[in-house]
Tab-separated table of C-alpha atoms in Angstrom:
chain	number	residue	atom	x	y	z
A	1	MET	CA	-18.429	-12.062	9.116
A	2	ASN	CA	-17.286	-13.023	12.549
A	3	TYR	CA	-13.852	-13.604	13.891
A	4	ARG	CA	-12.219	-15.285	16.863
A	5	LEU	CA	-8.764	-15.907	18.144
A	6	PHE	CA	-7.248	-19.488	17.931
A	7	SER	CA	-4.441	-20.799	20.019
A	8	GLU	CA	-1.431	-20.663	17.539
A	9	GLY	CA	-1.504	-16.734	17.418
A	10	GLY	CA	-3.953	-16.347	14.587
A	11	VAL	CA	-7.580	-15.566	13.878
A	12	GLU	CA	-10.463	-17.701	12.437
A	13	TRP	CA	-12.872	-15.890	10.170
A	14	GLU	CA	-16.489	-17.231	9.700
A	15	MET	CA	-18.369	-16.061	6.672
A	16	THR	CA	-21.131	-16.976	4.487
A	17	GLU	CA	-20.450	-18.961	1.231
A	18	PHE	CA	-21.163	-15.818	-0.810
A	19	GLU	CA	-18.532	-13.924	1.228
A	20	LYS	CA	-16.129	-16.756	0.653
A	21	ASP	CA	-16.779	-16.773	-2.994
A	22	SER	CA	-16.420	-12.979	-3.141
A	23	LEU	CA	-13.013	-13.033	-1.319
A	24	VAL	CA	-11.607	-15.797	-3.615
A	25	ASP	CA	-12.878	-13.999	-6.734
A	26	LEU	CA	-11.520	-10.644	-5.486
A	27	VAL	CA	-8.001	-11.821	-4.876
A	28	LYS	CA	-7.796	-13.700	-8.138
A	29	SER	CA	-7.843	-10.106	-9.830
A	30	PHE	CA	-4.715	-9.015	-8.080
A	31	PRO	CA	-2.837	-6.869	-8.939
A	32	VAL	CA	-5.134	-4.226	-10.276
A	33	ILE	CA	-2.780	-1.251	-10.092
A	34	GLU	CA	-0.403	-1.241	-13.193
A	35	PRO	CA	3.399	-1.067	-12.326
A	36	GLY	CA	3.658	2.052	-14.380
A	37	TYR	CA	0.992	3.943	-12.253
A	38	HIS	CA	3.263	4.992	-9.507
A	39	ARG	CA	5.843	7.680	-10.036
A	40	ILE	CA	9.154	7.988	-8.305
A	41	SER	CA	8.979	11.751	-7.968
A	42	ARG	CA	6.106	14.286	-8.143
A	43	LEU	CA	8.059	17.492	-8.192
A	44	GLU	CA	10.830	16.573	-10.720
A	45	GLU	CA	10.184	15.876	-14.307
A	46	VAL	CA	10.630	12.082	-14.611
A	47	ASP	CA	10.033	10.456	-17.922
A	48	GLU	CA	9.633	6.654	-18.692
A	49	GLU	CA	13.314	6.440	-19.683
A	50	ASP	CA	14.503	7.814	-16.291
A	51	GLU	CA	16.568	5.014	-14.548
A	52	ARG	CA	14.995	5.366	-11.192
A	53	GLN	CA	11.469	5.242	-12.658
A	54	GLN	CA	12.324	2.079	-14.508
A	55	LEU	CA	13.902	0.616	-11.545
A	56	LEU	CA	10.657	1.288	-9.546
A	57	GLU	CA	8.404	-0.265	-12.271
A	58	GLU	CA	10.584	-3.328	-12.537
A	59	SER	CA	10.705	-3.735	-8.791
A	60	ILE	CA	6.908	-3.433	-8.520
A	61	ALA	CA	6.443	-5.945	-11.440
A	62	GLU	CA	8.749	-8.576	-9.792
A	63	GLN	CA	7.176	-8.285	-6.443
A	64	TYR	CA	3.710	-8.670	-8.100
A	65	ILE	CA	4.873	-12.109	-9.382
A	66	GLU	CA	6.069	-13.106	-5.942
A	67	ASP	CA	2.842	-11.849	-4.277
A	68	ARG	CA	0.749	-13.650	-6.878
A	69	LYS	CA	2.390	-16.977	-5.922
A	70	ARG	CA	2.043	-16.423	-2.235
A	71	LEU	CA	-1.569	-15.446	-2.641
A	72	GLU	CA	-2.429	-18.524	-4.702
A	73	ASN	CA	-1.290	-20.607	-1.588
A	74	LEU	CA	-3.160	-18.394	0.843
A	75	VAL	CA	-6.745	-17.841	-0.386
A	76	TYR	CA	-8.515	-20.600	-2.461
A	77	HIS	CA	-11.765	-22.521	-2.239
A	78	GLU	CA	-10.133	-25.648	-0.704
A	79	ARG	CA	-8.543	-23.836	2.172
A	80	PHE	CA	-11.938	-23.002	3.682
A	81	GLU	CA	-13.772	-25.459	5.764
A	82	VAL	CA	-17.415	-25.304	4.967
A	83	GLU	CA	-20.160	-26.598	7.291
A	84	ALA	CA	-23.756	-25.851	7.496
A	85	GLU	CA	-23.307	-23.027	4.957
A	86	ILE	CA	-20.639	-21.296	7.076
A	87	ALA	CA	-17.139	-21.105	5.663
A	88	ARG	CA	-14.180	-20.809	8.072
A	89	ILE	CA	-10.571	-19.967	7.420
A	90	GLN	CA	-7.584	-19.123	9.525
A	91	PHE	CA	-4.991	-16.610	9.069
A	92	ASN	CA	-1.715	-15.632	11.146
A	93	ALA	CA	-0.506	-11.989	11.506
A	94	ASP	CA	1.767	-12.137	8.485
A	95	ASP	CA	-1.032	-13.610	6.350
A	96	LEU	CA	-3.250	-10.695	7.439
A	97	ASP	CA	-0.734	-8.044	6.665
A	98	PHE	CA	-0.118	-9.523	3.280
A	99	LEU	CA	-3.893	-9.889	2.556
A	100	LEU	CA	-4.463	-6.288	3.631
A	101	LEU	CA	-1.764	-5.004	1.036
A	102	VAL	CA	-3.488	-7.220	-1.621
A	103	LEU	CA	-6.987	-6.159	-0.959
A	104	ASN	CA	-5.867	-2.351	-0.794
A	105	ASN	CA	-4.211	-2.868	-4.197
A	106	ILE	CA	-7.447	-4.102	-5.711
A	107	ARG	CA	-9.443	-1.302	-4.010
A	108	VAL	CA	-7.061	1.489	-5.106
A	109	GLY	CA	-6.857	-0.166	-8.535
A	110	HIS	CA	-10.651	0.022	-8.963
A	111	TRP	CA	-10.649	3.598	-7.680
A	112	ILE	CA	-8.162	4.447	-10.578
A	113	ARG	CA	-10.219	2.556	-13.049
A	114	ALA	CA	-13.231	4.655	-11.925
A	115	GLY	CA	-11.382	7.884	-12.713
A	116	CYS	CA	-10.042	8.642	-9.285
A	117	PRO	CA	-13.239	10.015	-7.798
A	118	ASP	CA	-12.523	12.657	-5.121
A	119	GLU	CA	-15.451	14.352	-3.235
A	120	LYS	CA	-13.267	17.216	-2.041
A	121	LYS	CA	-12.706	18.061	-5.778
A	122	MET	CA	-16.268	17.447	-6.577
A	123	LYS	CA	-15.273	14.528	-8.760
A	124	THR	CA	-17.840	11.939	-7.754
A	125	LEU	CA	-17.978	8.258	-8.783
A	126	ARG	CA	-20.111	7.724	-11.813
A	127	LEU	CA	-22.456	4.786	-11.149
A	128	ASP	CA	-22.910	3.719	-14.696
A	129	PRO	CA	-22.669	0.094	-16.194
A	130	GLU	CA	-19.002	0.577	-16.945
A	131	HIS	CA	-18.126	1.683	-13.361
A	132	GLY	CA	-20.603	-0.231	-11.278
A	133	ILE	CA	-18.141	-3.163	-10.937
A	134	ASP	CA	-15.485	-0.806	-9.661
A	135	PHE	CA	-17.806	0.608	-6.995
A	136	PHE	CA	-18.905	-2.914	-5.958
A	137	ARG	CA	-15.330	-4.266	-5.772
A	138	MET	CA	-14.172	-1.213	-3.713
A	139	PHE	CA	-16.949	-1.809	-1.358
A	140	LEU	CA	-16.169	-5.427	-0.963
A	141	CYS	CA	-12.412	-4.760	-0.460
A	142	GLU	CA	-13.212	-2.114	2.172
A	143	ARG	CA	-15.428	-4.644	4.133
A	144	PHE	CA	-12.577	-7.223	4.120
A	145	GLU	CA	-9.936	-4.573	4.961
A	146	ALA	CA	-11.958	-3.442	7.856
A	147	MET	CA	-12.211	-7.191	9.080
A	148	ILE	CA	-8.478	-7.473	8.753
A	149	LEU	CA	-7.633	-4.344	10.732
A	150	VAL	CA	-9.955	-5.540	13.495
A	151	SER	CA	-8.386	-8.787	13.471
A	152	MET	CA	-4.952	-7.334	13.700
A	153	GLU	CA	-5.904	-5.274	16.816
A	154	LEU	CA	-7.169	-8.369	18.284
A	155	LEU	CA	-3.908	-10.146	17.735
A	156	GLU	CA	-1.842	-7.170	19.077
A	157	GLU	CA	-3.822	-7.073	22.407
B	1	MET	CA	42.875	35.560	5.665
B	2	ALA	CA	40.201	34.115	3.651
B	3	PRO	CA	40.233	30.463	3.087
B	4	THR	CA	41.478	29.346	-0.320
B	5	ALA	CA	38.514	28.278	-2.467
B	6	HIS	CA	38.630	24.868	-3.915
B	7	PRO	CA	35.525	24.675	-6.155
B	8	GLU	CA	36.095	21.035	-7.193
B	9	ILE	CA	36.159	19.857	-3.567
B	10	GLU	CA	33.230	21.889	-2.675
B	11	GLN	CA	31.342	20.454	-5.662
B	12	ASP	CA	32.284	16.932	-4.650
B	13	THR	CA	31.208	17.529	-1.033
B	14	LYS	CA	27.885	18.885	-2.199
B	15	GLU	CA	27.220	15.890	-4.468
B	16	LYS	CA	28.348	13.502	-1.538
B	17	ASP	CA	25.845	15.341	0.781
B	18	LEU	CA	23.119	14.984	-1.807
B	19	ARG	CA	23.710	11.203	-2.317
B	20	ASP	CA	24.006	10.753	1.543
B	21	HIS	CA	21.137	12.765	2.984
B	22	GLY	CA	19.823	14.718	-0.079
B	23	TYR	CA	16.537	13.097	-0.525
B	24	VAL	CA	13.209	13.374	1.313
B	25	VAL	CA	10.446	10.680	1.221
B	26	ILE	CA	7.072	12.343	1.031
B	27	CYS	CA	3.661	10.761	1.470
B	28	TRP	CA	0.876	12.558	-0.352
B	29	ASP	CA	-2.760	12.764	0.581
B	30	ASP	CA	-5.219	10.831	-1.489
B	31	PRO	CA	-8.953	10.296	-1.087
B	32	VAL	CA	-8.827	6.466	-1.203
B	33	ASN	CA	-6.391	4.933	1.396
B	34	LEU	CA	-8.067	4.583	4.763
B	35	MET	CA	-6.513	6.631	7.547
B	36	GLU	CA	-6.024	3.477	9.885
B	37	TYR	CA	-4.495	1.605	6.918
B	38	VAL	CA	-1.927	4.446	6.281
B	39	THR	CA	-0.907	4.245	9.927
B	40	LYS	CA	-0.397	0.483	9.900
B	41	VAL	CA	1.817	0.888	6.696
B	42	LEU	CA	3.992	3.593	8.211
B	43	GLN	CA	4.420	1.467	11.322
B	44	LYS	CA	5.402	-1.501	9.184
B	45	VAL	CA	7.722	0.146	6.702
B	46	PHE	CA	9.645	2.412	9.221
B	47	GLY	CA	9.199	0.437	12.376
B	48	TRP	CA	7.587	3.488	14.108
B	49	THR	CA	5.418	3.543	17.155
B	50	LYS	CA	1.618	3.886	16.545
B	51	GLU	CA	1.840	7.445	17.900
B	52	LYS	CA	4.488	8.581	15.419
B	53	ALA	CA	2.905	6.860	12.487
B	54	GLU	CA	-0.513	8.483	13.455
B	55	HIS	CA	1.168	11.939	13.653
B	56	HIS	CA	2.380	11.622	10.063
B	57	MET	CA	-0.810	10.114	8.842
B	58	LEU	CA	-2.779	13.090	10.148
B	59	GLU	CA	-0.293	15.565	8.694
B	60	VAL	CA	-0.990	14.021	5.355
B	61	HIS	CA	-4.674	14.120	5.890
B	62	LYS	CA	-4.616	17.752	7.102
B	63	LYS	CA	-1.850	19.388	5.174
B	64	GLY	CA	-1.895	17.272	1.998
B	65	LYS	CA	1.622	15.833	2.522
B	66	SER	CA	4.174	14.720	5.157
B	67	VAL	CA	7.855	14.543	4.922
B	68	LEU	CA	8.609	11.013	6.366
B	69	VAL	CA	12.383	10.799	6.201
B	70	ARG	CA	15.460	12.394	4.975
B	71	ASP	CA	18.034	9.946	3.736
B	72	SER	CA	20.438	8.818	0.856
B	73	MET	CA	19.254	8.292	-2.592
B	74	GLU	CA	19.331	4.490	-2.263
B	75	LYS	CA	17.445	4.411	0.994
B	76	ALA	CA	14.855	6.944	-0.201
B	77	GLU	CA	14.292	4.607	-3.172
B	78	TYR	CA	13.950	1.660	-0.873
B	79	PHE	CA	11.316	3.422	1.194
B	80	VAL	CA	9.314	4.700	-1.770
B	81	HIS	CA	9.315	1.190	-3.372
B	82	GLN	CA	7.948	-0.163	0.028
B	83	LEU	CA	5.294	2.582	0.425
B	84	GLN	CA	4.139	1.980	-3.153
B	85	ARG	CA	3.985	-1.672	-2.708
B	86	TYR	CA	1.239	-0.880	-0.135
B	87	SER	CA	-0.395	1.425	-2.705
B	88	LEU	CA	0.435	4.657	-0.852
B	89	HIS	CA	0.933	7.822	-2.905
B	90	ALA	CA	4.693	8.366	-1.930
B	91	THR	CA	7.558	9.934	-3.881
B	92	MET	CA	11.275	10.886	-3.174
B	93	GLU	CA	12.362	14.458	-3.858
B	94	LYS	CA	15.573	16.327	-3.642
B	95	GLY	CA	15.619	18.429	-0.526
């Protein structure tokens, strides 16, 4: 993938059609993290009936609906210009910030699905047929996230 | 002369203090969020400089957690919702 600034304060990405299809496919899976995954407190005993925990889950669920709508208008096949097997798409700073949040949700969500592997705890990712897709999607998300972080640095300069 | 004790007033004051500034927002270490990503999120959510956000990110990375802010219950809830929206492992604790 390549990127370049364009005059209206945004960046243009150039990618292969496979990368375009991968990005469109990835964002269709958003959100991957279940609203009930996050806990409002770690040190207190908080059960599902706790008002603050319920408020958190409702807030995340509502936000997901809004984010999904925004995403449908941001990344879809027709928004790319394809010429000579190169796909181009433009994003402004707000788009990039939002897309970073989306891709990180997908990446963390697949990490959770893969059993939260953690090398420090000697809990490695099992590369079996069930979790191979999680590994692949985490890798793809990381690639796109790195691209976004570089693009954001470029816009801030 | 010792001051007259007013247990009810003291109790009300303690509860008010707890509501007003009695909660801390903590970010916990995890092996999945990228260091640069965590810095960006802290800058975005709290409006911090890159240096301040990096300081807290490194504290999370090295010590396992970082207390980000101390605030009222409502504000702490707001910050936790924002940080979790970005998939960070954040909680609010009485403190």
